[in-house]
PDB file of C-alpha atoms in Angstrom:
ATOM      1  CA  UNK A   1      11.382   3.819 -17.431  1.00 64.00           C
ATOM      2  CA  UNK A   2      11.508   7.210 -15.861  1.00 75.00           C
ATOM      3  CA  UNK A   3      11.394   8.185 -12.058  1.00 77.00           C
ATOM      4  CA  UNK A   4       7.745   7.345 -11.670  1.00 75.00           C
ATOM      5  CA  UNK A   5       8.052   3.785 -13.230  1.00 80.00           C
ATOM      6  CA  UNK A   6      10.681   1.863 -12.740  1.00 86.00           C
ATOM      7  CA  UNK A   7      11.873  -1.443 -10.632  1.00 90.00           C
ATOM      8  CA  UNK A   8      14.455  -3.369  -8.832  1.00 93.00           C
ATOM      9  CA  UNK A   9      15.476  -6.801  -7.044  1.00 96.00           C
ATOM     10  CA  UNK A  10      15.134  -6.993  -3.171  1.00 95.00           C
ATOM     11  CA  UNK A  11      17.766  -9.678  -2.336  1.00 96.00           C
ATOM     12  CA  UNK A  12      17.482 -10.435   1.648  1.00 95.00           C
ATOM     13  CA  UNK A  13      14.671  -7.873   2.171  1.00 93.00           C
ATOM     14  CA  UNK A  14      12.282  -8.090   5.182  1.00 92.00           C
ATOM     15  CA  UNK A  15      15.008  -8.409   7.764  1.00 94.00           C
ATOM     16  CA  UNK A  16      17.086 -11.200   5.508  1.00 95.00           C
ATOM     17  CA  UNK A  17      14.019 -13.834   4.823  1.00 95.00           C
ATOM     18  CA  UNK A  18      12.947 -12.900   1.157  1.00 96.00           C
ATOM     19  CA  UNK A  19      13.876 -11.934  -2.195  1.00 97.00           C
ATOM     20  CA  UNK A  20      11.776  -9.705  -4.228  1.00 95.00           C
ATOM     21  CA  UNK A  21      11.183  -8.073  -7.237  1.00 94.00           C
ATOM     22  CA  UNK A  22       9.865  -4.110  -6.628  1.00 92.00           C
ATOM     23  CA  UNK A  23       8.421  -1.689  -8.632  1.00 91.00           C
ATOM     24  CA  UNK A  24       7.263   1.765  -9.155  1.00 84.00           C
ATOM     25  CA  UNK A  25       4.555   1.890 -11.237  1.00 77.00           C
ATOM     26  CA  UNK A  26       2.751   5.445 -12.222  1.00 70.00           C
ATOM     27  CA  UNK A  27       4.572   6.661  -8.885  1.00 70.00           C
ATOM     28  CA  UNK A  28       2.980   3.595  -6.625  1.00 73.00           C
ATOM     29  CA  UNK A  29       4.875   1.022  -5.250  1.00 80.00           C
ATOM     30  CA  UNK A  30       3.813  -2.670  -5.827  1.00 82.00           C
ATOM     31  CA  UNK A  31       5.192  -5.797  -5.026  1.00 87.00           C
ATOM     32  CA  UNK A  32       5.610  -7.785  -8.068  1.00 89.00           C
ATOM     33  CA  UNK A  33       6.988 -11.322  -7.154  1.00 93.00           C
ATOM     34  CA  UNK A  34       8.409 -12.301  -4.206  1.00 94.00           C
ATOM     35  CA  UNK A  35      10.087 -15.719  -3.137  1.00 95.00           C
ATOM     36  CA  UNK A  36      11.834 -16.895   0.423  1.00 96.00           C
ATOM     37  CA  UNK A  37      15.692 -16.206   0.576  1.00 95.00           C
ATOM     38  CA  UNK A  38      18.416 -15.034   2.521  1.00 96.00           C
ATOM     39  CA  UNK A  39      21.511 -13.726   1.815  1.00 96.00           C
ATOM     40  CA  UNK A  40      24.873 -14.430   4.143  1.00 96.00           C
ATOM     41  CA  UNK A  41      27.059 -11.804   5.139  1.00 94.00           C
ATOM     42  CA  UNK A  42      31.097 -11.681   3.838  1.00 95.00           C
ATOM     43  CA  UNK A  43      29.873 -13.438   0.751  1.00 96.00           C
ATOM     44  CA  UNK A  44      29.729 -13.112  -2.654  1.00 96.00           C
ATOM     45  CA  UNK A  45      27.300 -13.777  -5.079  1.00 97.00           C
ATOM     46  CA  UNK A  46      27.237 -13.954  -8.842  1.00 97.00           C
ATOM     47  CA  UNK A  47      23.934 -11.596  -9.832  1.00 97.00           C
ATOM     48  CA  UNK A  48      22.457 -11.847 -12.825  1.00 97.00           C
ATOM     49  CA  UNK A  49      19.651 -10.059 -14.696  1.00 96.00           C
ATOM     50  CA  UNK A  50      18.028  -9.967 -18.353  1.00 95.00           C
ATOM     51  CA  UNK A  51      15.207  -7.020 -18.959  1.00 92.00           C
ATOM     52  CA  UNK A  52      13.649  -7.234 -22.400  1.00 90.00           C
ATOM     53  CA  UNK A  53      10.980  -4.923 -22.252  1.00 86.00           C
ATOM     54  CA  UNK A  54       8.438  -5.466 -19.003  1.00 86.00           C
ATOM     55  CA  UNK A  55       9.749  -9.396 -18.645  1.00 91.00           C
ATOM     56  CA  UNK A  56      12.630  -9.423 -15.705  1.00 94.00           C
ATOM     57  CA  UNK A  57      14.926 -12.956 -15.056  1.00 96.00           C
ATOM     58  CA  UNK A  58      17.110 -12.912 -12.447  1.00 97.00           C
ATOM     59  CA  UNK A  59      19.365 -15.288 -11.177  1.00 97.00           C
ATOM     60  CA  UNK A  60      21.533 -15.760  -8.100  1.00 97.00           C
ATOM     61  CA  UNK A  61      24.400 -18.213  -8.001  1.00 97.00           C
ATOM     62  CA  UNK A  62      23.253 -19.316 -11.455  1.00 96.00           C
ATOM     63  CA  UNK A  63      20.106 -20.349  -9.960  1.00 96.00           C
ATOM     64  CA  UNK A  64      16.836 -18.600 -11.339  1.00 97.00           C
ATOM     65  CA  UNK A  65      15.130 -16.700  -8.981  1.00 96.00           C
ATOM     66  CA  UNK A  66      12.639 -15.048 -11.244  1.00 96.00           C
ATOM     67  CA  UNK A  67      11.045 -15.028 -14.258  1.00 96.00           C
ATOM     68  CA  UNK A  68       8.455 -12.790 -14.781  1.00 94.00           C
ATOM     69  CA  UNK A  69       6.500  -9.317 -16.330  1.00 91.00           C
ATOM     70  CA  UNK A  70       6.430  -6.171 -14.751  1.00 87.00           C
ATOM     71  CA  UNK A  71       2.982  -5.482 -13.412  1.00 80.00           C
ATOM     72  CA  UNK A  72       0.840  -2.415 -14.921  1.00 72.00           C
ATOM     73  CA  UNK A  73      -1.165  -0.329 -12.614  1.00 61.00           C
ATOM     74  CA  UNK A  74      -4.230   0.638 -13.696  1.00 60.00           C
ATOM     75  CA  UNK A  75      -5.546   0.689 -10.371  1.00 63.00           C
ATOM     76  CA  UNK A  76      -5.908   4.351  -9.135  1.00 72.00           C
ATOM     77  CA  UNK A  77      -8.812   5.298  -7.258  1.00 80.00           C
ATOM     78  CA  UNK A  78     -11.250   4.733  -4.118  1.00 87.00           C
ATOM     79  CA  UNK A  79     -11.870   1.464  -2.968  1.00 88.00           C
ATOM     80  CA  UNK A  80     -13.596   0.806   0.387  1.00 93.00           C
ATOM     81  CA  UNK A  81     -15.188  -2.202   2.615  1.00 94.00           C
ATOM     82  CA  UNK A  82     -17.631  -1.478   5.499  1.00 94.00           C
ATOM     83  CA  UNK A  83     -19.005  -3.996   8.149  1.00 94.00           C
ATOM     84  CA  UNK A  84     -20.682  -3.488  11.815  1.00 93.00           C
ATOM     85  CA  UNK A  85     -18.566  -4.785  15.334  1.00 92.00           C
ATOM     86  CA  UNK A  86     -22.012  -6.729  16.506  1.00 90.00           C
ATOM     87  CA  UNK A  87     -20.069  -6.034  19.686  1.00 92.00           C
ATOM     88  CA  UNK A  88     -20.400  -2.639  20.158  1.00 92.00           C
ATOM     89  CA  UNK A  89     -23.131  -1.783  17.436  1.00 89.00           C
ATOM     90  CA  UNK A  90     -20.565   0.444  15.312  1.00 94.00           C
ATOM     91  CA  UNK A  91     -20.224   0.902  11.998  1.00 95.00           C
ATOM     92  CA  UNK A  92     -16.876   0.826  10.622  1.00 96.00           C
ATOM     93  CA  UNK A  93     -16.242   1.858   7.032  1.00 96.00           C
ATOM     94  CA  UNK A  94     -12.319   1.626   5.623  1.00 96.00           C
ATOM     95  CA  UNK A  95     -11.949   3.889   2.373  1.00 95.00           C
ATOM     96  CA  UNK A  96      -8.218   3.570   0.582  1.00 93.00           C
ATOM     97  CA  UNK A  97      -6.994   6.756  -2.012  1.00 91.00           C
ATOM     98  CA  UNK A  98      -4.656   5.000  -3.894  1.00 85.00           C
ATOM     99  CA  UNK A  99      -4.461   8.338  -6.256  1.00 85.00           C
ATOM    100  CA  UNK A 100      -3.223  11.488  -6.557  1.00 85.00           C
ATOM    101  CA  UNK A 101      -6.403  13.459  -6.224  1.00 88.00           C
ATOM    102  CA  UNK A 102      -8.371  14.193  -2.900  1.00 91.00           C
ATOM    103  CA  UNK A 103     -12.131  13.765  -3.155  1.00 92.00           C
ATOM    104  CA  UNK A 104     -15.360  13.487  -0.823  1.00 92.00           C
ATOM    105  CA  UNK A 105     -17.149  10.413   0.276  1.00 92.00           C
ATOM    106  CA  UNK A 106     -20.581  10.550   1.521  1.00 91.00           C
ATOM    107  CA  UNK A 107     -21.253   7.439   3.388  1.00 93.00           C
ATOM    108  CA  UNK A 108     -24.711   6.386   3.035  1.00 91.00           C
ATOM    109  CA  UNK A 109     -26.630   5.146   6.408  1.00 90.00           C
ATOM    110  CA  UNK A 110     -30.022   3.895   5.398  1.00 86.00           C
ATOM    111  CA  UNK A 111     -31.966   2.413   8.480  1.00 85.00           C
ATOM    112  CA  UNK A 112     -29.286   4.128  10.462  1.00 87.00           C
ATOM    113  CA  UNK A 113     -28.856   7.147  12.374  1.00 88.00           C
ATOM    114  CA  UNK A 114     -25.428   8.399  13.386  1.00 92.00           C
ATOM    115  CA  UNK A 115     -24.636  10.106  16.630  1.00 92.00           C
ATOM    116  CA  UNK A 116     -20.475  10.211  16.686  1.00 94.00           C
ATOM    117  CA  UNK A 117     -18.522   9.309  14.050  1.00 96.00           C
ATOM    118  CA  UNK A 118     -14.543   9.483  14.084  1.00 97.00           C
ATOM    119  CA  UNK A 119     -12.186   8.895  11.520  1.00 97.00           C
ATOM    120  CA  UNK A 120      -8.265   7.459  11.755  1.00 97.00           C
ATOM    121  CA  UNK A 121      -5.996   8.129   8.445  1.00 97.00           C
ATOM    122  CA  UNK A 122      -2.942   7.617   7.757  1.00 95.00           C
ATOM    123  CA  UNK A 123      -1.776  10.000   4.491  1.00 93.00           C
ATOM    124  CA  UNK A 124       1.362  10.801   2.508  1.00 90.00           C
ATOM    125  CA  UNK A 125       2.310  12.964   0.209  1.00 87.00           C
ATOM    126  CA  UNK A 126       3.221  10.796  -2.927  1.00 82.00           C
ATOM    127  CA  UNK A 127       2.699   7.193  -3.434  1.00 76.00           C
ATOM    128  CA  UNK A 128       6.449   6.485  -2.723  1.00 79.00           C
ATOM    129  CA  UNK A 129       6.296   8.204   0.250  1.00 86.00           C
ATOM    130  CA  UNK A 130       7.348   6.048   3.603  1.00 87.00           C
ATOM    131  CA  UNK A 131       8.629   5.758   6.845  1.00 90.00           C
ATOM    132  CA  UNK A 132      12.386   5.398   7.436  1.00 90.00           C
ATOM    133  CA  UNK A 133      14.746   4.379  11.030  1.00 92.00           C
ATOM    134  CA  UNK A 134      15.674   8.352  10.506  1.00 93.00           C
ATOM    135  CA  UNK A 135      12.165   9.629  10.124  1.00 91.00           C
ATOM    136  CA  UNK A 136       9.552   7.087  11.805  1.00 92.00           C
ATOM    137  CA  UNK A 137       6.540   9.516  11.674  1.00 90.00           C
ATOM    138  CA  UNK A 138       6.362  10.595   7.868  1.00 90.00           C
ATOM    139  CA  UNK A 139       2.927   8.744   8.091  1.00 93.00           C
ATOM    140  CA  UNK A 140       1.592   8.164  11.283  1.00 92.00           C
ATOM    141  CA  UNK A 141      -2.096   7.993  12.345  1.00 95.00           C
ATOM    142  CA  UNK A 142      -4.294  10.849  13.010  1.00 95.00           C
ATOM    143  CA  UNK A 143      -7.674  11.013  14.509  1.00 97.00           C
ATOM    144  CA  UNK A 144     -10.183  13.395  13.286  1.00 96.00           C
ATOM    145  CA  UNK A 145     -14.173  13.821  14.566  1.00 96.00           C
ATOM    146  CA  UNK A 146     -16.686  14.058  11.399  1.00 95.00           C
ATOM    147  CA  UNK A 147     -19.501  15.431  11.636  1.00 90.00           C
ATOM    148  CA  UNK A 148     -22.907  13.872  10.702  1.00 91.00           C
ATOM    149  CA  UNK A 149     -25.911  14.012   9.559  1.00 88.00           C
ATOM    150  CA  UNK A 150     -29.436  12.351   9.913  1.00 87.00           C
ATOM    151  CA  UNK A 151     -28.406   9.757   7.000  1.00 89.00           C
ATOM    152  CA  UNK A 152     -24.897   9.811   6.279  1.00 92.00           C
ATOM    153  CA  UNK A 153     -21.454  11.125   7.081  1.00 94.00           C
ATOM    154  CA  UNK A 154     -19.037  13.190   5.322  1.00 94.00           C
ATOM    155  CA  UNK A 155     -15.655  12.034   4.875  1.00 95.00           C
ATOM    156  CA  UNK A 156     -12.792  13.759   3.465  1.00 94.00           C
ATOM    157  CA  UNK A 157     -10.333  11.565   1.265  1.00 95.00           C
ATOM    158  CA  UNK A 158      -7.034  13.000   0.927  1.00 94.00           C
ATOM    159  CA  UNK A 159      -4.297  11.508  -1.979  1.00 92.00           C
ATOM    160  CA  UNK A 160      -2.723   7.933  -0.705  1.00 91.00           C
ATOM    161  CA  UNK A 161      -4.773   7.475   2.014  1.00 94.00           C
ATOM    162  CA  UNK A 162      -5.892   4.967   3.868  1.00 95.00           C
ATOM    163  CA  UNK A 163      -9.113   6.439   6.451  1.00 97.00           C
ATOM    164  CA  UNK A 164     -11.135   4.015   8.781  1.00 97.00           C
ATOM    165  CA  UNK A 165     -13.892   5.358  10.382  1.00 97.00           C
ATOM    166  CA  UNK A 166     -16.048   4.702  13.244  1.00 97.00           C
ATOM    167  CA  UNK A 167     -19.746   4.988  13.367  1.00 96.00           C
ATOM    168  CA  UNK A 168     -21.904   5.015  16.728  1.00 94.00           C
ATOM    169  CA  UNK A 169     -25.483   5.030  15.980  1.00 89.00           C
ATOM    170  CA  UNK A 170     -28.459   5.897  18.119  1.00 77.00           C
TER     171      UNK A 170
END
């Protein structure tokens, strides 16, 4: 373990209605098992937890919350969906950055010619990066016009991103 890999138990997480264990893997946070719980306030509980290797147990109150491996994430790249609102005609195309490199996506419009296209992203600067009660807007939506061409549109991907854009077509 080392400051980009590592994890920990959630007990009363998501305002007091789950238990959870965490982790940081390659600098990314996942959620690696999670369970319904609460924990009271004024009392005490007996915590315990065995790590041998990736496997985590944990029990609370001598009951076993979890048993289970540590999650590797090999997942790092561009992933994306696309679909069209039938109600407005759009195009709407949602490419995630889940790495630490920015790169360019050329979205491909066969059969379709675009006239406006805007994008939304939301961005941070690591993959641990997230809003707290004393800073709201680390990541916060911004909108950005792309330009286009008679075929496609250029698109921008920054690192740990998440960018949906909008396509009007003529």
């Amino acid at each position: 373990m080392d400051d980009k890999n590592y994890c920990w138990v959630n007990l009363g997480g998501w305002t007091n209605s789950q238990h959870a264990i965490e982790q940081i893997s390659n600098g990314g946070k996942l959620l690696t098992d999670s369970k319904r719980g609460r924990i009271e306030a004024g009392r005490w509980y007996d915590v315990t937890l065995q790590v041998a290797g990736d496997s985590v147990k944990v029990w609370l109150d001598n009951e076993q919350l979890f048993d289970t491996v540590l999650k590797r994430d090999h997942t790092k790249g561009i992933y994306s969906s696309a679909t069209i609102n039938d109600a407005t005609g759009e195009i709407i195309v949602k490419v995630v950055n889940n790495d630490d490199a920015a790169t360019t996506a050329r979205i491909s419009l066969k059969n379709f010619a675009p006239s406006e296209a805007r994008v939304v992203r939301l961005a941070a600067n690591d993959g641990m990066e997230e809003n707290t009660l004393q800073q709201p807007t680390t990541i916060n939506p911004v909108e950005q016009q792309l330009s286009t061409a008679d075929d496609h549109v250029m698109l921008t991907v920054p690192p740990y991103s998440l960018n949906i854009v909008t396509i009007k077509t003529s």
